[in-house]
Coordinates of C-alpha atoms in Angstrom, one line a residue:
M1 CA -17.1 -36.0 -4.3
N2 CA -16.1 -33.7 -1.5
A3 CA -17.0 -30.0 -1.3
H4 CA -13.5 -28.8 -2.4
S5 CA -13.4 -30.9 -5.5
A6 CA -17.0 -29.8 -6.3
T7 CA -15.9 -26.2 -6.0
L8 CA -12.9 -26.8 -8.3
R9 CA -15.1 -28.5 -10.8
S10 CA -17.6 -25.7 -10.6
K11 CA -14.9 -23.1 -11.3
E12 CA -13.6 -25.2 -14.2
E13 CA -17.1 -25.4 -15.7
I14 CA -17.5 -21.6 -15.3
M15 CA -14.2 -20.9 -17.1
E16 CA -15.0 -23.4 -19.8
K17 CA -18.4 -21.7 -20.3
L18 CA -16.8 -18.2 -20.4
M19 CA -14.1 -19.2 -22.9
K20 CA -16.6 -20.4 -25.4
P21 CA -16.2 -18.5 -28.7
E22 CA -19.4 -16.7 -29.7
V23 CA -20.7 -13.4 -31.0
I24 CA -21.3 -11.1 -28.0
T25 CA -21.1 -7.4 -27.2
G26 CA -18.0 -5.5 -26.1
S27 CA -19.5 -5.2 -22.7
E28 CA -20.0 -9.0 -22.4
M29 CA -16.4 -9.4 -23.7
L30 CA -15.1 -7.1 -20.9
L31 CA -16.9 -9.0 -18.1
R32 CA -15.9 -12.4 -19.4
S33 CA -12.3 -11.3 -19.8
L34 CA -12.2 -9.9 -16.3
V35 CA -13.5 -13.1 -14.8
L36 CA -11.0 -15.2 -16.9
E37 CA -8.2 -13.0 -15.5
G38 CA -9.2 -13.9 -12.0
A39 CA -11.0 -10.7 -11.0
E40 CA -12.8 -11.8 -7.9
C41 CA -14.4 -8.4 -7.0
V42 CA -14.7 -5.3 -9.1
F43 CA -15.4 -1.9 -7.5
G44 CA -17.3 0.7 -9.4
Y45 CA -19.9 3.4 -9.9
P46 CA -22.1 3.5 -13.0
G47 CA -22.8 6.4 -15.4
G48 CA -24.0 7.1 -18.9
A49 CA -20.9 6.0 -20.8
V50 CA -20.7 2.6 -19.0
L51 CA -24.4 1.7 -19.0
F52 CA -23.9 -1.0 -21.6
I53 CA -21.3 -2.5 -19.4
Y54 CA -23.6 -2.3 -16.3
D55 CA -26.5 -3.7 -18.4
A56 CA -24.3 -6.7 -19.2
M57 CA -23.8 -7.3 -15.4
H58 CA -27.5 -7.8 -15.0
G59 CA -28.0 -11.5 -14.5
F60 CA -24.2 -12.3 -14.9
S61 CA -23.9 -14.3 -11.7
D62 CA -20.3 -15.1 -12.3
F63 CA -19.3 -11.4 -12.1
N64 CA -18.9 -9.8 -8.7
H65 CA -19.3 -6.1 -8.5
L66 CA -19.3 -3.9 -5.4
L67 CA -21.1 -0.5 -5.7
T68 CA -19.2 2.1 -3.8
R69 CA -20.5 5.6 -2.9
H70 CA -17.8 7.5 -4.7
E71 CA -15.4 6.7 -7.5
Q72 CA -12.4 7.6 -5.2
G73 CA -13.8 5.0 -2.8
A74 CA -13.9 2.5 -5.6
I75 CA -10.3 2.9 -6.7
H76 CA -8.9 3.0 -3.1
A77 CA -10.8 -0.2 -2.4
A78 CA -9.3 -1.8 -5.5
D79 CA -5.9 -0.6 -4.3
G80 CA -6.4 -2.2 -0.9
Y81 CA -7.6 -5.4 -2.5
A82 CA -4.4 -5.5 -4.6
R83 CA -2.0 -4.8 -1.7
A84 CA -3.7 -7.4 0.5
S85 CA -4.0 -10.2 -2.0
G86 CA -1.1 -9.7 -4.4
K87 CA -3.5 -9.8 -7.3
V88 CA -4.6 -7.1 -9.7
G89 CA -7.3 -4.7 -8.3
V90 CA -10.0 -3.6 -10.7
C91 CA -12.4 -0.6 -10.7
I92 CA -14.8 0.8 -13.2
A93 CA -16.1 4.4 -13.6
T94 CA -17.9 6.4 -16.3
S95 CA -16.5 9.1 -18.5
G96 CA -15.8 12.7 -17.6
P97 CA -16.2 13.4 -13.8
G98 CA -16.4 9.6 -13.1
A99 CA -13.0 9.1 -14.7
T100 CA -11.4 12.3 -13.2
N101 CA -12.5 11.2 -9.7
L102 CA -10.2 8.3 -10.1
V103 CA -7.1 10.4 -10.8
T104 CA -6.0 10.7 -7.1
G105 CA -6.3 6.9 -6.7
I106 CA -4.4 6.2 -9.9
A107 CA -1.6 8.4 -8.7
T108 CA -1.6 6.7 -5.3
A109 CA -1.2 3.3 -6.9
Y110 CA 1.4 4.6 -9.4
M111 CA 3.6 6.1 -6.6
D112 CA 3.5 2.9 -4.6
S113 CA 3.8 0.4 -7.5
V114 CA 0.4 -1.2 -7.0
P115 CA -1.1 -3.4 -9.8
L116 CA -4.5 -2.0 -10.9
V117 CA -6.6 -2.2 -14.1
V118 CA -8.7 0.9 -14.2
I119 CA -11.6 0.8 -16.7
T120 CA -13.3 4.0 -17.7
G121 CA -16.1 4.7 -20.1
N122 CA -15.8 7.4 -22.8
V123 CA -18.2 9.1 -25.2
A124 CA -18.9 7.3 -28.5
T125 CA -15.9 7.4 -30.9
S126 CA -17.7 9.8 -33.3
F127 CA -17.9 12.4 -30.4
I128 CA -14.3 12.1 -29.2
G129 CA -12.7 15.5 -29.4
T130 CA -15.9 17.5 -29.7
D131 CA -16.2 18.5 -26.0
A132 CA -19.3 16.2 -25.8
F133 CA -21.3 15.9 -22.6
Q134 CA -19.1 14.2 -19.9
E135 CA -16.1 13.9 -22.2
A136 CA -12.6 14.1 -20.7
D137 CA -9.3 12.9 -22.2
I138 CA -8.6 10.6 -19.4
T139 CA -5.8 8.8 -21.2
G140 CA -4.1 12.2 -21.7
I141 CA -4.8 13.3 -18.1
T142 CA -3.4 10.2 -16.5
M143 CA -0.4 9.6 -18.8
P144 CA 2.2 10.6 -16.2
I145 CA 0.6 8.4 -13.5
T146 CA -0.1 5.2 -15.4
K147 CA 2.2 2.4 -16.4
H148 CA 0.3 2.1 -19.7
S149 CA -3.0 3.1 -21.1
Y150 CA -5.4 2.0 -23.9
L151 CA -8.1 3.8 -25.8
V152 CA -10.1 0.9 -27.3
R153 CA -11.1 1.7 -30.9
K154 CA -12.2 -1.8 -32.1
V155 CA -14.4 -4.2 -30.1
E156 CA -12.4 -7.1 -31.5
D157 CA -9.4 -5.8 -29.6
L158 CA -11.0 -5.9 -26.1
P159 CA -10.0 -9.5 -25.1
R160 CA -6.4 -8.9 -26.1
I161 CA -6.2 -5.5 -24.4
I162 CA -7.6 -6.7 -21.1
H163 CA -5.2 -9.7 -21.1
E164 CA -2.3 -7.3 -21.8
A165 CA -3.5 -4.8 -19.2
F166 CA -3.4 -7.5 -16.5
H167 CA 0.0 -8.7 -17.6
I168 CA 1.6 -5.2 -17.7
A169 CA 0.0 -4.2 -14.4
N170 CA 1.4 -7.2 -12.5
T171 CA 4.8 -7.8 -14.0
G172 CA 8.1 -5.9 -13.8
R173 CA 7.6 -2.8 -11.6
K174 CA 3.9 -3.1 -10.9
G175 CA 1.5 -0.3 -11.5
P176 CA -1.9 0.9 -12.8
V177 CA -3.0 0.4 -16.4
L178 CA -6.0 2.4 -17.7
V179 CA -8.4 1.0 -20.3
D180 CA -10.7 3.6 -21.8
I181 CA -13.8 2.2 -23.6
P182 CA -16.0 4.4 -25.8
K183 CA -19.7 3.8 -25.4
D184 CA -20.3 2.6 -28.9
V185 CA -17.4 0.1 -28.6
S186 CA -19.0 -1.4 -25.5
A187 CA -22.3 -1.9 -27.5
Q188 CA -20.8 -3.4 -30.7
T189 CA -20.8 -7.1 -31.3
A190 CA -18.0 -9.4 -32.5
L191 CA -16.7 -12.9 -32.2
F192 CA -15.3 -13.3 -28.7
Q193 CA -12.0 -15.3 -28.7
P194 CA -10.1 -15.5 -25.4
V195 CA -6.5 -14.5 -25.5
K196 CA -4.0 -16.7 -23.6
E197 CA -0.6 -15.5 -24.9
V198 CA 1.0 -12.1 -24.4
N199 CA 3.4 -10.7 -26.9
I200 CA 4.1 -7.0 -26.3
R201 CA 6.9 -5.6 -28.4
G202 CA 9.4 -3.7 -26.3
Y203 CA 8.1 -4.8 -23.0
N204 CA 10.4 -7.4 -21.4
P205 CA 11.2 -6.6 -17.7
T206 CA 14.5 -7.9 -16.4
V207 CA 13.8 -10.7 -13.9
H208 CA 17.1 -12.5 -13.7
P209 CA 20.1 -10.4 -12.4
N210 CA 23.6 -10.2 -13.7
K211 CA 25.4 -12.9 -11.7
L212 CA 28.7 -10.9 -11.6
Q213 CA 26.9 -8.0 -9.9
V214 CA 25.4 -10.4 -7.2
E215 CA 28.9 -11.8 -6.7
K216 CA 30.3 -8.3 -6.1
M217 CA 27.6 -7.7 -3.5
L218 CA 28.5 -11.0 -1.7
K219 CA 32.2 -10.0 -1.7
A220 CA 31.3 -6.6 -0.3
I221 CA 29.4 -8.3 2.6
T222 CA 32.5 -10.3 3.6
E223 CA 34.6 -7.2 3.6
A224 CA 32.2 -4.9 5.5
E225 CA 32.5 -4.0 9.1
R226 CA 29.3 -2.0 9.5
P227 CA 26.8 -3.4 6.9
V228 CA 23.1 -2.4 6.9
I229 CA 20.2 -3.8 4.9
L230 CA 17.4 -1.3 3.8
A231 CA 14.4 -3.3 2.6
G232 CA 11.4 -1.7 0.9
G233 CA 8.0 -2.4 -0.6
G234 CA 9.6 -4.3 -3.5
V235 CA 10.3 -7.2 -1.2
V236 CA 6.6 -7.5 -0.5
Y237 CA 5.5 -7.0 -4.1
S238 CA 7.8 -9.7 -5.3
G239 CA 6.8 -12.2 -2.7
G240 CA 10.5 -12.3 -1.5
H241 CA 9.9 -12.1 2.2
E242 CA 11.1 -15.7 2.9
E243 CA 14.2 -15.1 0.8
L244 CA 14.9 -11.9 2.7
L245 CA 14.6 -13.7 6.0
E246 CA 17.1 -16.3 4.8
F247 CA 19.4 -13.6 3.5
V248 CA 19.4 -11.7 6.7
T249 CA 19.8 -14.9 8.8
K250 CA 22.8 -16.1 6.8
S251 CA 24.5 -12.8 6.6
D252 CA 23.7 -11.7 10.1
I253 CA 23.3 -8.1 9.0
P254 CA 21.1 -5.5 10.8
I255 CA 18.0 -4.6 8.8
T256 CA 15.7 -1.6 8.6
T257 CA 12.4 -1.6 6.6
T258 CA 10.8 1.4 5.0
L259 CA 7.2 2.5 5.5
L260 CA 6.1 0.3 2.6
G261 CA 8.5 -2.4 3.6
L262 CA 6.9 -3.0 7.0
G263 CA 6.1 -6.7 7.3
A264 CA 8.7 -7.8 4.8
Y265 CA 10.9 -8.8 7.7
P266 CA 9.6 -9.9 11.1
S267 CA 9.6 -7.0 13.5
G268 CA 10.2 -9.3 16.5
N269 CA 13.7 -10.3 15.2
E270 CA 16.6 -8.8 17.1
L271 CA 18.3 -7.7 13.9
W272 CA 15.3 -5.5 12.9
M273 CA 16.0 -1.8 13.8
G274 CA 12.7 -0.3 12.9
M275 CA 11.8 2.2 10.2
P276 CA 14.3 4.8 8.8
G277 CA 13.9 8.4 7.8
M278 CA 11.9 11.4 8.9
H279 CA 10.0 9.5 11.6
G280 CA 12.4 6.6 11.8
T281 CA 14.0 5.1 14.9
Y282 CA 17.2 6.4 16.4
T283 CA 18.9 3.0 15.8
A284 CA 17.9 2.8 12.1
N285 CA 19.0 6.3 11.2
T286 CA 22.2 6.2 13.2
A287 CA 23.1 2.8 11.7
I288 CA 22.6 4.1 8.2
Q289 CA 24.8 7.1 8.8
S290 CA 27.5 4.9 10.3
A291 CA 27.4 2.1 7.8
D292 CA 30.2 1.2 5.5
L293 CA 27.9 -0.9 3.3
L294 CA 24.2 -0.2 2.6
I295 CA 22.3 -2.8 0.7
N296 CA 19.0 -1.4 -0.6
I297 CA 16.6 -4.2 -1.5
G298 CA 13.5 -3.0 -3.3
A299 CA 13.3 0.6 -2.0
R300 CA 13.6 3.7 -4.1
F301 CA 15.5 6.1 -1.8
D302 CA 12.5 8.2 -1.2
D303 CA 13.2 11.7 0.2
R304 CA 11.4 10.8 3.5
V305 CA 13.9 8.0 4.0
T306 CA 17.1 9.9 2.9
M307 CA 16.1 13.5 4.0
K308 CA 19.0 15.7 3.0
L309 CA 20.7 13.7 0.2
Q310 CA 24.1 15.4 0.7
G311 CA 25.1 13.6 3.8
F312 CA 23.0 10.4 3.5
A313 CA 24.9 7.3 4.4
P314 CA 28.2 9.2 3.8
K315 CA 30.5 6.4 4.7
A316 CA 28.7 3.6 2.8
K317 CA 29.3 1.7 -0.4
I318 CA 25.8 1.5 -1.9
V319 CA 24.2 -1.7 -3.3
H320 CA 20.8 -1.2 -5.0
I321 CA 18.6 -4.1 -6.0
D322 CA 15.5 -3.1 -8.0
I323 CA 13.4 -4.4 -10.9
D324 CA 13.2 -0.9 -12.3
P325 CA 16.6 0.2 -13.7
A326 CA 15.4 3.8 -13.7
E327 CA 15.4 3.9 -9.9
I328 CA 19.0 2.8 -9.6
G329 CA 21.3 5.9 -9.3
K330 CA 18.3 8.3 -9.6
N331 CA 18.6 9.7 -6.1
V332 CA 21.7 8.1 -4.5
P333 CA 24.9 7.2 -6.4
T334 CA 25.2 3.4 -6.6
D335 CA 28.4 1.4 -6.5
I336 CA 26.9 -2.0 -7.2
P337 CA 23.6 -1.9 -9.2
I338 CA 21.6 -5.1 -9.5
V339 CA 18.6 -5.1 -11.8
G340 CA 16.1 -7.9 -11.3
D341 CA 13.1 -9.4 -9.5
I342 CA 13.8 -9.2 -5.7
K343 CA 12.8 -12.8 -5.0
T344 CA 14.9 -14.1 -7.9
V345 CA 17.9 -12.0 -6.9
L346 CA 17.8 -13.1 -3.3
Q347 CA 17.3 -16.8 -4.3
L348 CA 20.6 -16.5 -6.2
A349 CA 22.4 -14.6 -3.5
N350 CA 21.3 -17.1 -0.8
K351 CA 23.2 -19.9 -2.4
D352 CA 26.5 -18.3 -1.6
V353 CA 26.0 -15.6 1.0
K354 CA 28.2 -15.8 4.0
R355 CA 28.1 -14.2 7.5
A356 CA 29.7 -10.8 7.7
D357 CA 32.4 -12.1 10.0
H358 CA 34.0 -8.7 10.7
A359 CA 30.9 -7.2 12.1
D360 CA 30.5 -8.7 15.7
A361 CA 31.3 -5.3 17.3
W362 CA 28.9 -3.7 14.9
R363 CA 26.0 -5.9 15.8
K364 CA 26.7 -5.2 19.5
Q365 CA 26.7 -1.5 18.8
V366 CA 23.3 -1.7 17.1
Q367 CA 21.8 -3.6 20.0
A368 CA 23.2 -1.0 22.4
W369 CA 21.5 1.8 20.4
K370 CA 18.2 -0.1 20.5
Q371 CA 18.5 -0.4 24.3
E372 CA 19.6 3.2 24.8
Q373 CA 17.1 5.0 22.5
P374 CA 13.9 2.9 22.0
L375 CA 10.7 4.4 20.7
R376 CA 9.0 6.0 23.7
Y377 CA 6.4 8.5 24.8
V378 CA 5.1 10.1 28.0
D379 CA 2.1 8.1 28.9
S380 CA -0.9 9.4 30.9
N381 CA -3.7 8.0 33.0
E382 CA -5.8 11.1 32.7
E383 CA -6.1 11.3 28.9
L384 CA -5.6 8.9 26.0
K385 CA -2.3 8.9 24.2
P386 CA -2.5 7.9 20.5
Q387 CA 0.7 5.7 20.8
W388 CA -1.0 3.8 23.7
V389 CA -4.1 3.3 21.5
I390 CA -2.0 1.7 18.8
E391 CA -0.2 -0.5 21.2
M392 CA -3.6 -1.6 22.7
I393 CA -4.9 -2.4 19.2
H394 CA -1.7 -4.4 18.5
E395 CA -2.1 -6.4 21.7
A396 CA -5.8 -7.0 21.2
T397 CA -5.3 -8.3 17.6
K398 CA -2.0 -10.2 18.6
G399 CA -0.3 -8.4 15.7
E400 CA -2.2 -10.6 13.2
A401 CA -4.5 -8.0 11.7
I402 CA -4.3 -6.4 8.3
V403 CA -3.9 -2.7 9.2
T404 CA -4.7 0.1 6.8
T405 CA -4.2 3.8 7.6
D406 CA -5.0 7.2 6.3
V407 CA -2.2 9.8 6.2
G408 CA -0.8 11.9 9.0
Q409 CA 0.2 11.5 12.6
H410 CA -1.9 8.4 13.2
Q411 CA -0.2 6.8 10.2
M412 CA 3.3 7.3 11.7
W413 CA 2.2 6.1 15.1
A414 CA 0.7 3.0 13.6
A415 CA 4.0 2.4 11.6
Q416 CA 6.0 2.8 14.8
Y417 CA 3.9 1.0 17.4
Y418 CA 2.0 -1.8 15.6
K419 CA 4.5 -4.6 15.0
F420 CA 4.2 -6.5 11.7
N421 CA 5.5 -10.1 11.3
Q422 CA 4.1 -11.0 7.9
P423 CA 3.9 -9.2 4.5
R424 CA 0.7 -7.7 3.1
S425 CA -0.5 -6.9 6.6
W426 CA 0.3 -3.1 6.3
I427 CA -1.6 -1.0 3.7
T428 CA -0.9 2.7 3.6
S429 CA -0.4 5.5 1.0
G430 CA 3.4 6.0 1.1
G431 CA 4.5 8.0 -2.0
L432 CA 1.5 10.2 -2.6
G433 CA 0.3 10.5 1.0
T434 CA -3.4 10.4 0.1
M435 CA -5.9 11.5 2.7
G436 CA -9.1 9.5 2.3
F437 CA -7.2 6.3 1.4
G438 CA -7.3 4.4 4.7
F439 CA -11.0 3.4 5.1
P440 CA -11.9 2.4 1.5
S441 CA -8.6 0.5 1.2
A442 CA -9.6 -1.5 4.2
I443 CA -12.9 -2.5 2.5
G444 CA -10.8 -3.8 -0.5
A445 CA -8.5 -5.7 1.9
Q446 CA -11.4 -7.3 3.7
M447 CA -12.9 -8.4 0.4
A448 CA -9.5 -9.9 -0.5
C449 CA -9.1 -11.6 2.8
P450 CA -12.5 -12.3 4.3
D451 CA -11.0 -14.5 7.1
R452 CA -8.6 -11.9 8.4
V453 CA -9.3 -9.1 10.9
V454 CA -9.0 -5.8 9.0
V455 CA -8.4 -2.7 11.1
S456 CA -8.6 0.8 9.5
I457 CA -6.8 3.4 11.5
N458 CA -7.8 6.9 10.5
G459 CA -7.5 10.5 11.6
D460 CA -10.6 12.6 12.1
G461 CA -9.6 14.6 9.0
G462 CA -9.1 11.7 6.5
M463 CA -12.0 9.7 7.8
Q464 CA -14.4 12.5 6.6
M465 CA -13.0 12.3 3.0
C466 CA -14.5 8.8 2.3
A467 CA -16.9 8.3 5.2
Q468 CA -19.7 7.6 2.8
E469 CA -18.3 4.2 2.2
L470 CA -19.7 3.2 5.6
A471 CA -22.9 2.5 3.7
I472 CA -21.4 -0.4 1.7
C473 CA -19.9 -1.9 4.9
A474 CA -23.4 -1.9 6.5
I475 CA -25.3 -3.1 3.4
N476 CA -22.8 -5.9 2.6
N477 CA -21.8 -6.6 6.3
I478 CA -18.1 -6.1 5.5
P479 CA -16.6 -6.4 9.1
V480 CA -13.9 -3.8 8.9
K481 CA -13.0 -2.4 12.3
V482 CA -12.5 1.4 12.1
A483 CA -10.3 3.2 14.7
I484 CA -10.5 7.0 14.5
I485 CA -7.7 8.7 16.3
N486 CA -9.5 12.0 17.0
N487 CA -7.4 14.8 18.1
Q488 CA -9.7 17.5 16.8
V489 CA -7.0 18.9 14.5
L490 CA -5.0 18.3 11.3
G491 CA -2.3 16.8 13.5
M492 CA 0.7 16.5 11.2
V493 CA 0.1 20.0 9.8
R494 CA -0.2 21.3 13.4
Q495 CA 3.1 19.6 14.3
W496 CA 4.9 21.2 11.4
Q497 CA 3.4 24.6 12.2
E498 CA 4.6 24.1 15.8
I499 CA 8.1 23.0 15.1
I500 CA 9.0 24.6 11.8
Y501 CA 6.6 27.6 11.6
D502 CA 7.1 28.9 15.2
N503 CA 3.7 28.0 16.5
R504 CA 1.9 30.0 13.8
Y505 CA -1.2 27.8 13.6
S506 CA -3.2 28.3 10.5
H507 CA -6.5 26.6 9.4
I508 CA -6.0 23.3 11.2
D509 CA -8.9 23.3 13.6
L510 CA -11.3 20.3 13.0
A511 CA -13.5 21.0 16.0
G512 CA -16.6 21.2 13.8
S513 CA -16.3 17.5 12.8
P514 CA -19.3 15.3 13.2
D515 CA -20.1 13.0 16.2
F516 CA -18.5 9.9 14.7
V517 CA -20.6 7.5 16.7
K518 CA -23.8 9.1 15.4
L519 CA -22.3 9.2 11.9
A520 CA -21.6 5.5 12.1
E521 CA -25.1 4.7 13.5
A522 CA -26.6 6.8 10.7
Y523 CA -25.2 4.4 8.2
G524 CA -26.3 1.4 10.3
V525 CA -22.8 0.7 11.7
K526 CA -22.0 0.0 15.3
G527 CA -20.3 3.0 16.9
F528 CA -18.3 3.4 20.1
R529 CA -16.4 6.2 21.8
A530 CA -13.5 6.1 24.3
T531 CA -11.9 9.0 26.2
N532 CA -9.7 7.0 28.7
K533 CA -7.9 3.7 28.9
E534 CA -10.7 1.8 30.5
E535 CA -13.2 2.9 27.9
A536 CA -10.7 2.2 25.1
N537 CA -10.1 -1.4 26.2
A538 CA -13.8 -2.0 26.6
A539 CA -14.9 -0.4 23.3
W540 CA -12.2 -2.1 21.3
E541 CA -13.1 -5.5 22.8
E542 CA -16.7 -5.0 21.9
A543 CA -15.8 -3.9 18.3
L544 CA -13.7 -7.0 17.8
K545 CA -16.5 -9.2 19.1
H546 CA -19.1 -7.6 16.9
P547 CA -19.6 -9.7 13.8
G548 CA -20.1 -6.8 11.4
P549 CA -18.4 -3.4 10.8
A550 CA -17.7 -1.2 13.8
V551 CA -16.3 2.3 14.4
V552 CA -14.4 3.3 17.5
E553 CA -13.6 6.9 18.1
F554 CA -10.6 7.4 20.4
V555 CA -10.5 11.0 21.7
V556 CA -6.8 11.6 22.2
R557 CA -4.6 14.4 23.4
K558 CA -4.7 17.3 20.9
G559 CA -1.0 18.4 21.2
E560 CA 0.7 15.1 20.9
N561 CA 3.6 15.0 18.3
V562 CA 5.3 12.2 16.4
Y563 CA 8.8 11.5 17.4
P564 CA 11.6 11.0 16.5
M565 CA 11.4 13.7 13.8
V566 CA 14.0 14.9 11.3
T567 CA 13.0 18.3 9.8
Q568 CA 13.6 19.0 6.1
G569 CA 17.0 20.2 5.2
N570 CA 18.7 18.0 7.8
T571 CA 20.4 14.6 7.6
I572 CA 18.7 11.7 9.2
D573 CA 21.0 11.6 12.2
S574 CA 19.7 15.1 13.2
M575 CA 16.7 13.8 15.1
I576 CA 14.4 15.6 17.5
L577 CA 13.7 12.8 20.0
G578 CA 10.8 14.5 21.6
D579 CA 9.1 14.8 25.0
A580 CA 10.8 11.7 26.4
E581 CA 14.3 12.8 25.2

């Protein structure tokens, strides 16, 4: 028997053992159910209301738990795990402050349609509603930011609830599901019977599209002279990237990908125009404004993409493909709505899609815009430019790393200058814009993909929000490579105050930040600093060679701005092109 078959047999034996019906506690039911659902790593932080659950982990060798240093670190790590793997991320926290510390992470996942199962403890059922110690109505608090939630009242219901939670989180429009378990329920015993089937009344997401609507889209393509495809995160979440590549190849239509859609289509392809919107490329924004057909595939017409709605894609017939019917027509009036799973819709469309024959002049125009107005910046040999740092990281990793970011200028520079050619390689907080997300999400991504290089690009502000998670990288030798773009300021806020608020700078100075090299070393992590190109190349090379986690602080120019930029209240063709204009 070879090692692979032995491993498979071992997994089968574990599953068979865990599925055995027997009388056990609710806590044991929970752990068994999570393993049976395929949870490879659970991120969490214990407390009084979940002590029975943590007691059940003692000696449970088949259950893998990673102790973070803050509940927010736990849920961002679970989020990064889910985005990198395509599986459901799982985290656990206690009641009261433990649960409320998860709220920002739940909202982050909800806005970006990330599948999570969030498990919280609660006070015993007899104390619910009495303002007991560490009691918080977490199901009520999170109702607007969860796809569904459960308050478990009976221990017998736990196996069904966990099975349903995973199903709801990872089907339809994906999202976080909260399971709140009172302390007495976790301690009670009952017969454990694994649940295999799912039957949830009223929950039946539309997967297969209306064929007539797909035919209308295909007819519109043959008639269009200036078609554009706008692809979003839905393509990545559905696993439809190969179908999208085929669709674009067959139709020969220029494509732009949103912030969350980066990697859904190879950036090296000549039909790719870059990212649209507030910090989108000149080509993508100009093409959308000139298009006579705009095909939205799995994007939600976010305001950072559309900017001023009155005047967005003013000449275009709008096709919108989305699994969530509530998104269609919500922001932009839609001419051809198509509800269904992106992968399934594109598989159907690819059977009959034809090249947009009338669009030769259009494709030449798009290529001309790309040549005339590429992304560019004024480089320097005296000081580090952040754009150059991103390009250097891209070149050193050959564009094959999983890149996570925090939120701000560095996030936009990474989106612009790191080129992604495969899905699930780009992990960022898009909808909520959560500072503190970047580093712990990289830990989750590394746990999901241990054989990939994972790079966490952060600002000096966001890095300080979850820097304590350096401890678990050191203790568990999680080899995340952290790049801190240190401009000693809240960069994006400073940029807005410069451009929109007439240089009235207010409370943006981060000059009192720690020495990040010493901070890393205090946690037992290798630390480097670079202030020029030579140091940057050398430090990053050393970080990549180092077998464990490493932090590299890049000290960059303080006053650098992200361009292009569209200010609020303007249409996306009203771009400030910046210093290199």
